[in-house]
């Protein structure tokens, strides 16, 4: 069966520090991968998605970047965090789209607090 | 752009009550998904709908893909305390768009 792991579960970082959040998927090959941010426990905002290694699409301009160095690894980064980067970050995977949208399956998230 | 309106925003339940929530869109969707999120965790997929008019159940949960393809409904029968959480609808014509969620709480 497929599993998705995100870490760390919680992170407290000072303003201006760098960020690296990691997400890995097991049990499937060539998944689509996604990063979302969720503010105040509601509303999921898609940040990035990837359909393959090295292929990243950005949905909103921001202070963050994403990379996919391996098939089942997705990394969310920032060189200098802002206060507004605080939130709950969720990684998700889906099967590649084949004639229709595939459901996305989420990790347990990373709670990021910027001080 | 595409928008989803999910209602109600929040509701209180008493054990044993039936619960209904819905999502409407300004655009036609070809997929509707329903998720539940517990505090501090990621959303978990409950039901996926792929055809207009489709009615699908998962235990006490039943969801329907509206015939106009612009709405979807989720019903929970005989609610229990562990049903509390936030329920999200998501629809797609290409990329997945999420509603803002319905928060279910227990009546004080």
PDB file of C-alpha atoms in Angstrom:
ATOM      1  CA  UNK A   1       0.000   0.000   0.000  1.00  0.00           C
ATOM      2  CA  UNK A   2       1.029   3.591  -0.520  1.00  0.00           C
ATOM      3  CA  UNK A   3       2.227   5.816   2.305  1.00  0.00           C
ATOM      4  CA  UNK A   4       3.308   9.416   2.486  1.00  0.00           C
ATOM      5  CA  UNK A   5       5.670  10.841   5.086  1.00  0.00           C
ATOM      6  CA  UNK A   6       6.284  14.452   5.963  1.00  0.00           C
ATOM      7  CA  UNK A   7       8.805  15.830   8.391  1.00  0.00           C
ATOM      8  CA  UNK A   8       9.280  17.509  10.668  1.00  0.00           C
ATOM      9  CA  UNK A   9       5.823  17.508  12.252  1.00  0.00           C
ATOM     10  CA  UNK A  10       6.415  20.895  13.877  1.00  0.00           C
ATOM     11  CA  UNK A  11       9.043  23.548  13.312  1.00  0.00           C
ATOM     12  CA  UNK A  12       9.768  26.892  14.926  1.00  0.00           C
ATOM     13  CA  UNK A  13      12.060  29.147  12.947  1.00  0.00           C
ATOM     14  CA  UNK A  14      13.228  32.754  13.271  1.00  0.00           C
ATOM     15  CA  UNK A  15      12.432  35.295  10.585  1.00  0.00           C
ATOM     16  CA  UNK A  16      15.098  35.327   7.904  1.00  0.00           C
ATOM     17  CA  UNK A  17      16.220  31.744   8.463  1.00  0.00           C
ATOM     18  CA  UNK A  18      16.137  29.105   5.699  1.00  0.00           C
ATOM     19  CA  UNK A  19      13.570  26.325   5.431  1.00  0.00           C
ATOM     20  CA  UNK A  20      13.543  22.792   4.155  1.00  0.00           C
ATOM     21  CA  UNK A  21      10.503  20.539   4.504  1.00  0.00           C
ATOM     22  CA  UNK A  22      10.651  17.055   3.113  1.00  0.00           C
ATOM     23  CA  UNK A  23       7.997  14.704   1.807  1.00  0.00           C
ATOM     24  CA  UNK A  24       8.438  11.154   0.561  1.00  0.00           C
ATOM     25  CA  UNK A  25       5.991   8.677  -0.895  1.00  0.00           C
ATOM     26  CA  UNK A  26       6.320   4.906  -0.782  1.00  0.00           C
ATOM     27  CA  UNK A  27       4.528   2.155  -2.608  1.00  0.00           C
ATOM     28  CA  UNK A  28       3.977   3.832  -5.963  1.00  0.00           C
ATOM     29  CA  UNK A  29       6.006   5.092  -8.888  1.00  0.00           C
ATOM     30  CA  UNK A  30       5.850   8.384 -10.772  1.00  0.00           C
ATOM     31  CA  UNK A  31       3.232   9.966  -8.539  1.00  0.00           C
ATOM     32  CA  UNK A  32       2.027  13.522  -8.944  1.00  0.00           C
ATOM     33  CA  UNK A  33       3.174  15.469  -5.878  1.00  0.00           C
ATOM     34  CA  UNK A  34       1.725  18.598  -4.310  1.00  0.00           C
ATOM     35  CA  UNK A  35       2.517  21.165  -1.616  1.00  0.00           C
ATOM     36  CA  UNK A  36      -0.349  23.026   0.044  1.00  0.00           C
ATOM     37  CA  UNK A  37      -0.513  25.651   2.767  1.00  0.00           C
ATOM     38  CA  UNK A  38      -3.444  25.769   5.141  1.00  0.00           C
ATOM     39  CA  UNK A  39      -4.103  28.847   7.249  1.00  0.00           C
ATOM     40  CA  UNK A  40      -5.972  28.733  10.561  1.00  0.00           C
ATOM     41  CA  UNK A  41      -7.186  25.148  10.047  1.00  0.00           C
ATOM     42  CA  UNK A  42      -9.271  26.015   7.003  1.00  0.00           C
ATOM     43  CA  UNK A  43      -8.826  26.433   3.274  1.00  0.00           C
ATOM     44  CA  UNK A  44      -6.121  24.646   1.325  1.00  0.00           C
ATOM     45  CA  UNK A  45      -3.991  26.743  -0.976  1.00  0.00           C
ATOM     46  CA  UNK A  46      -2.022  24.892  -3.639  1.00  0.00           C
ATOM     47  CA  UNK A  47       1.569  26.126  -3.718  1.00  0.00           C
ATOM     48  CA  UNK A  48       3.377  23.727  -6.069  1.00  0.00           C
ATOM     49  CA  UNK A  49       2.780  20.541  -7.963  1.00  0.00           C
ATOM     50  CA  UNK A  50       5.036  18.181  -9.829  1.00  0.00           C
ATOM     51  CA  UNK A  51       4.329  15.536 -12.444  1.00  0.00           C
ATOM     52  CA  UNK A  52       7.887  14.206 -12.577  1.00  0.00           C
ATOM     53  CA  UNK A  53      11.488  14.573 -11.465  1.00  0.00           C
ATOM     54  CA  UNK A  54      12.679  18.127 -11.889  1.00  0.00           C
ATOM     55  CA  UNK A  55       9.248  19.303 -13.095  1.00  0.00           C
ATOM     56  CA  UNK A  56       7.729  21.914 -10.803  1.00  0.00           C
ATOM     57  CA  UNK A  57       4.726  24.137 -11.401  1.00  0.00           C
ATOM     58  CA  UNK A  58       4.106  27.085  -9.123  1.00  0.00           C
ATOM     59  CA  UNK A  59       0.575  28.200  -8.463  1.00  0.00           C
ATOM     60  CA  UNK A  60       1.186  31.415  -6.556  1.00  0.00           C
ATOM     61  CA  UNK A  61       4.124  33.814  -6.437  1.00  0.00           C
ATOM     62  CA  UNK A  62       5.754  33.659  -3.044  1.00  0.00           C
ATOM     63  CA  UNK A  63       8.821  33.341  -0.911  1.00  0.00           C
ATOM     64  CA  UNK A  64       8.984  29.577  -1.272  1.00  0.00           C
ATOM     65  CA  UNK A  65      10.354  27.136  -3.820  1.00  0.00           C
ATOM     66  CA  UNK A  66       9.978  23.417  -4.422  1.00  0.00           C
ATOM     67  CA  UNK A  67      12.210  20.733  -5.838  1.00  0.00           C
ATOM     68  CA  UNK A  68      11.824  17.089  -6.787  1.00  0.00           C
ATOM     69  CA  UNK A  69      15.264  15.530  -6.815  1.00  0.00           C
ATOM     70  CA  UNK A  70      13.940  11.954  -6.874  1.00  0.00           C
ATOM     71  CA  UNK A  71      10.762  10.323  -8.143  1.00  0.00           C
ATOM     72  CA  UNK A  72       9.129  10.045  -4.737  1.00  0.00           C
ATOM     73  CA  UNK A  73      10.725  12.976  -2.929  1.00  0.00           C
ATOM     74  CA  UNK A  74       9.338  16.494  -2.806  1.00  0.00           C
ATOM     75  CA  UNK A  75      11.029  19.319  -0.940  1.00  0.00           C
ATOM     76  CA  UNK A  76       9.679  22.729   0.033  1.00  0.00           C
ATOM     77  CA  UNK A  77      12.316  25.386   0.662  1.00  0.00           C
ATOM     78  CA  UNK A  78      12.907  28.990   1.426  1.00  0.00           C
ATOM     79  CA  UNK A  79      16.128  30.978   1.609  1.00  0.00           C
ATOM     80  CA  UNK A  80      14.714  33.554   4.043  1.00  0.00           C
ATOM     81  CA  UNK A  81      11.492  32.982   5.939  1.00  0.00           C
ATOM     82  CA  UNK A  82       8.939  35.736   6.482  1.00  0.00           C
ATOM     83  CA  UNK A  83       6.414  36.016   9.295  1.00  0.00           C
ATOM     84  CA  UNK A  84       3.686  35.434   6.735  1.00  0.00           C
ATOM     85  CA  UNK A  85       5.148  31.993   5.952  1.00  0.00           C
ATOM     86  CA  UNK A  86       3.693  30.607   9.183  1.00  0.00           C
ATOM     87  CA  UNK A  87       1.061  27.955   8.639  1.00  0.00           C
ATOM     88  CA  UNK A  88       0.317  24.298   8.236  1.00  0.00           C
ATOM     89  CA  UNK A  89       2.048  22.765   5.211  1.00  0.00           C
ATOM     90  CA  UNK A  90       0.652  19.661   3.624  1.00  0.00           C
ATOM     91  CA  UNK A  91       2.199  17.378   1.059  1.00  0.00           C
ATOM     92  CA  UNK A  92      -0.020  15.190  -1.087  1.00  0.00           C
ATOM     93  CA  UNK A  93       0.340  12.601  -3.829  1.00  0.00           C
ATOM     94  CA  UNK A  94      -1.923  11.235  -6.518  1.00  0.00           C
ATOM     95  CA  UNK A  95      -1.670   8.756  -9.344  1.00  0.00           C
ATOM     96  CA  UNK A  96      -0.837  10.407 -12.648  1.00  0.00           C
ATOM     97  CA  UNK A  97      -3.904  11.806 -14.346  1.00  0.00           C
ATOM     98  CA  UNK A  98      -5.216   9.403 -16.940  1.00  0.00           C
ATOM     99  CA  UNK A  99      -8.420  10.661 -18.476  1.00  0.00           C
ATOM    100  CA  UNK A 100      -9.567  12.297 -15.266  1.00  0.00           C
ATOM    101  CA  UNK A 101      -8.515  13.831 -11.996  1.00  0.00           C
ATOM    102  CA  UNK A 102      -7.107  11.401  -9.462  1.00  0.00           C
ATOM    103  CA  UNK A 103      -7.853  11.863  -5.751  1.00  0.00           C
ATOM    104  CA  UNK A 104      -5.015  13.329  -3.723  1.00  0.00           C
ATOM    105  CA  UNK A 105      -3.782  11.678  -0.538  1.00  0.00           C
ATOM    106  CA  UNK A 106      -2.268  13.830   2.164  1.00  0.00           C
ATOM    107  CA  UNK A 107       0.531  13.534   4.661  1.00  0.00           C
ATOM    108  CA  UNK A 108       0.088  14.588   8.270  1.00  0.00           C
ATOM    109  CA  UNK A 109       1.475  18.058   7.696  1.00  0.00           C
ATOM    110  CA  UNK A 110       4.146  20.305   9.188  1.00  0.00           C
ATOM    111  CA  UNK A 111       3.148  23.072  11.569  1.00  0.00           C
ATOM    112  CA  UNK A 112       5.546  25.955  10.849  1.00  0.00           C
ATOM    113  CA  UNK A 113       5.766  28.868  13.261  1.00  0.00           C
ATOM    114  CA  UNK A 114       7.913  31.880  12.451  1.00  0.00           C
ATOM    115  CA  UNK A 115       9.101  34.025  15.339  1.00  0.00           C
TER     116      UNK A 115
ATOM    117  CA  UNK B   1     -11.494  31.658 -11.762  1.00  0.00           C
ATOM    118  CA  UNK B   2     -13.307  28.636 -10.420  1.00  0.00           C
ATOM    119  CA  UNK B   3     -14.749  28.984  -6.933  1.00  0.00           C
ATOM    120  CA  UNK B   4     -16.347  26.551  -4.529  1.00  0.00           C
ATOM    121  CA  UNK B   5     -18.877  27.617  -1.928  1.00  0.00           C
ATOM    122  CA  UNK B   6     -19.151  25.164   0.939  1.00  0.00           C
ATOM    123  CA  UNK B   7     -21.911  25.416   3.522  1.00  0.00           C
ATOM    124  CA  UNK B   8     -22.518  25.549   6.320  1.00  0.00           C
ATOM    125  CA  UNK B   9     -19.207  26.938   7.573  1.00  0.00           C
ATOM    126  CA  UNK B  10     -19.758  25.280  10.921  1.00  0.00           C
ATOM    127  CA  UNK B  11     -22.373  23.269  12.708  1.00  0.00           C
ATOM    128  CA  UNK B  12     -22.960  21.624  16.028  1.00  0.00           C
ATOM    129  CA  UNK B  13     -24.096  18.052  16.208  1.00  0.00           C
ATOM    130  CA  UNK B  14     -25.707  15.956  18.870  1.00  0.00           C
ATOM    131  CA  UNK B  15     -24.938  12.284  18.883  1.00  0.00           C
ATOM    132  CA  UNK B  16     -27.432  10.411  16.760  1.00  0.00           C
ATOM    133  CA  UNK B  17     -28.383  13.339  14.545  1.00  0.00           C
ATOM    134  CA  UNK B  18     -28.097  13.277  10.766  1.00  0.00           C
ATOM    135  CA  UNK B  19     -25.813  15.912   9.224  1.00  0.00           C
ATOM    136  CA  UNK B  20     -25.873  17.471   5.768  1.00  0.00           C
ATOM    137  CA  UNK B  21     -23.448  19.776   4.019  1.00  0.00           C
ATOM    138  CA  UNK B  22     -22.968  20.836   0.438  1.00  0.00           C
ATOM    139  CA  UNK B  23     -20.717  22.515  -2.069  1.00  0.00           C
ATOM    140  CA  UNK B  24     -21.677  24.549  -5.087  1.00  0.00           C
ATOM    141  CA  UNK B  25     -19.591  25.796  -7.950  1.00  0.00           C
ATOM    142  CA  UNK B  26     -19.911  28.473 -10.559  1.00  0.00           C
ATOM    143  CA  UNK B  27     -18.412  26.036 -13.074  1.00  0.00           C
ATOM    144  CA  UNK B  28     -19.154  22.499 -14.162  1.00  0.00           C
ATOM    145  CA  UNK B  29     -16.920  19.919 -12.515  1.00  0.00           C
ATOM    146  CA  UNK B  30     -16.202  16.382 -13.661  1.00  0.00           C
ATOM    147  CA  UNK B  31     -14.954  15.134 -10.291  1.00  0.00           C
ATOM    148  CA  UNK B  32     -16.068  15.745  -6.720  1.00  0.00           C
ATOM    149  CA  UNK B  33     -14.156  14.578  -3.662  1.00  0.00           C
ATOM    150  CA  UNK B  34     -14.972  14.745   0.036  1.00  0.00           C
ATOM    151  CA  UNK B  35     -12.279  14.794   2.740  1.00  0.00           C
ATOM    152  CA  UNK B  36     -12.256  14.880   6.524  1.00  0.00           C
ATOM    153  CA  UNK B  37      -9.510  16.535   8.547  1.00  0.00           C
ATOM    154  CA  UNK B  38      -8.890  15.911  12.233  1.00  0.00           C
ATOM    155  CA  UNK B  39      -6.934  18.528  14.244  1.00  0.00           C
ATOM    156  CA  UNK B  40      -3.213  18.483  13.510  1.00  0.00           C
ATOM    157  CA  UNK B  41      -3.529  15.920  10.727  1.00  0.00           C
ATOM    158  CA  UNK B  42      -3.827  15.910   6.984  1.00  0.00           C
ATOM    159  CA  UNK B  43      -7.192  15.513   5.214  1.00  0.00           C
ATOM    160  CA  UNK B  44      -8.302  11.957   4.595  1.00  0.00           C
ATOM    161  CA  UNK B  45     -10.282  11.034   1.502  1.00  0.00           C
ATOM    162  CA  UNK B  46     -13.820   9.874   2.330  1.00  0.00           C
ATOM    163  CA  UNK B  47     -15.632   9.596  -0.989  1.00  0.00           C
ATOM    164  CA  UNK B  48     -14.804  10.216  -4.655  1.00  0.00           C
ATOM    165  CA  UNK B  49     -17.500  10.921  -7.270  1.00  0.00           C
ATOM    166  CA  UNK B  50     -16.903  10.843 -11.019  1.00  0.00           C
ATOM    167  CA  UNK B  51     -20.319  10.923 -12.721  1.00  0.00           C
ATOM    168  CA  UNK B  52     -23.221  13.339 -12.607  1.00  0.00           C
ATOM    169  CA  UNK B  53     -25.997  11.867 -10.482  1.00  0.00           C
ATOM    170  CA  UNK B  54     -23.658   9.374  -8.832  1.00  0.00           C
ATOM    171  CA  UNK B  55     -24.579   8.462  -5.257  1.00  0.00           C
ATOM    172  CA  UNK B  56     -21.869   6.746  -3.214  1.00  0.00           C
ATOM    173  CA  UNK B  57     -21.771   5.542   0.375  1.00  0.00           C
ATOM    174  CA  UNK B  58     -18.943   4.865   2.777  1.00  0.00           C
ATOM    175  CA  UNK B  59     -20.416   3.470   5.979  1.00  0.00           C
ATOM    176  CA  UNK B  60     -22.654   6.151   7.475  1.00  0.00           C
ATOM    177  CA  UNK B  61     -21.500   8.693   4.899  1.00  0.00           C
ATOM    178  CA  UNK B  62     -23.299   9.260   1.618  1.00  0.00           C
ATOM    179  CA  UNK B  63     -22.281  11.729  -1.055  1.00  0.00           C
ATOM    180  CA  UNK B  64     -23.907  12.708  -4.318  1.00  0.00           C
ATOM    181  CA  UNK B  65     -22.595  14.299  -7.493  1.00  0.00           C
ATOM    182  CA  UNK B  66     -25.271  16.820  -8.469  1.00  0.00           C
ATOM    183  CA  UNK B  67     -27.045  16.315 -11.765  1.00  0.00           C
ATOM    184  CA  UNK B  68     -26.094  19.817 -12.918  1.00  0.00           C
ATOM    185  CA  UNK B  69     -22.418  18.947 -12.205  1.00  0.00           C
ATOM    186  CA  UNK B  70     -22.164  22.184 -10.247  1.00  0.00           C
ATOM    187  CA  UNK B  71     -22.828  20.817  -6.782  1.00  0.00           C
ATOM    188  CA  UNK B  72     -22.280  17.944  -4.397  1.00  0.00           C
ATOM    189  CA  UNK B  73     -23.774  16.891  -1.078  1.00  0.00           C
ATOM    190  CA  UNK B  74     -22.411  14.931   1.872  1.00  0.00           C
ATOM    191  CA  UNK B  75     -24.698  13.378   4.446  1.00  0.00           C
ATOM    192  CA  UNK B  76     -23.685  11.717   7.696  1.00  0.00           C
ATOM    193  CA  UNK B  77     -26.316   9.547   9.319  1.00  0.00           C
ATOM    194  CA  UNK B  78     -26.592   8.883  13.047  1.00  0.00           C
ATOM    195  CA  UNK B  79     -23.567  10.993  13.955  1.00  0.00           C
ATOM    196  CA  UNK B  80     -21.129   9.883  16.652  1.00  0.00           C
ATOM    197  CA  UNK B  81     -18.581  11.944  18.607  1.00  0.00           C
ATOM    198  CA  UNK B  82     -15.676  10.919  16.379  1.00  0.00           C
ATOM    199  CA  UNK B  83     -17.414  12.573  13.401  1.00  0.00           C
ATOM    200  CA  UNK B  84     -16.222  15.972  14.654  1.00  0.00           C
ATOM    201  CA  UNK B  85     -13.636  17.599  12.471  1.00  0.00           C
ATOM    202  CA  UNK B  86     -13.482  19.676   9.323  1.00  0.00           C
ATOM    203  CA  UNK B  87     -15.008  18.338   6.129  1.00  0.00           C
ATOM    204  CA  UNK B  88     -13.744  19.605   2.787  1.00  0.00           C
ATOM    205  CA  UNK B  89     -15.237  19.243  -0.621  1.00  0.00           C
ATOM    206  CA  UNK B  90     -12.963  19.405  -3.642  1.00  0.00           C
ATOM    207  CA  UNK B  91     -13.939  19.671  -7.264  1.00  0.00           C
ATOM    208  CA  UNK B  92     -12.074  19.549 -10.496  1.00  0.00           C
ATOM    209  CA  UNK B  93     -12.272  20.340 -14.130  1.00  0.00           C
ATOM    210  CA  UNK B  94      -8.464  20.181 -14.319  1.00  0.00           C
ATOM    211  CA  UNK B  95      -6.712  21.145 -11.129  1.00  0.00           C
ATOM    212  CA  UNK B  96      -8.362  20.309  -7.818  1.00  0.00           C
ATOM    213  CA  UNK B  97     -10.079  23.185  -5.993  1.00  0.00           C
ATOM    214  CA  UNK B  98     -10.983  22.917  -2.320  1.00  0.00           C
ATOM    215  CA  UNK B  99     -13.899  24.419  -0.446  1.00  0.00           C
ATOM    216  CA  UNK B 100     -13.195  26.298   2.780  1.00  0.00           C
ATOM    217  CA  UNK B 101     -14.538  23.479   4.909  1.00  0.00           C
ATOM    218  CA  UNK B 102     -17.422  22.705   7.238  1.00  0.00           C
ATOM    219  CA  UNK B 103     -16.423  22.414  10.874  1.00  0.00           C
ATOM    220  CA  UNK B 104     -18.409  19.877  12.842  1.00  0.00           C
ATOM    221  CA  UNK B 105     -18.431  20.259  16.619  1.00  0.00           C
ATOM    222  CA  UNK B 106     -20.318  18.586  19.437  1.00  0.00           C
ATOM    223  CA  UNK B 107     -23.232  20.513  20.959  1.00  0.00           C
ATOM    224  CA  UNK B 108     -22.321  21.743  24.436  1.00  0.00           C
TER     225      UNK B 108
END
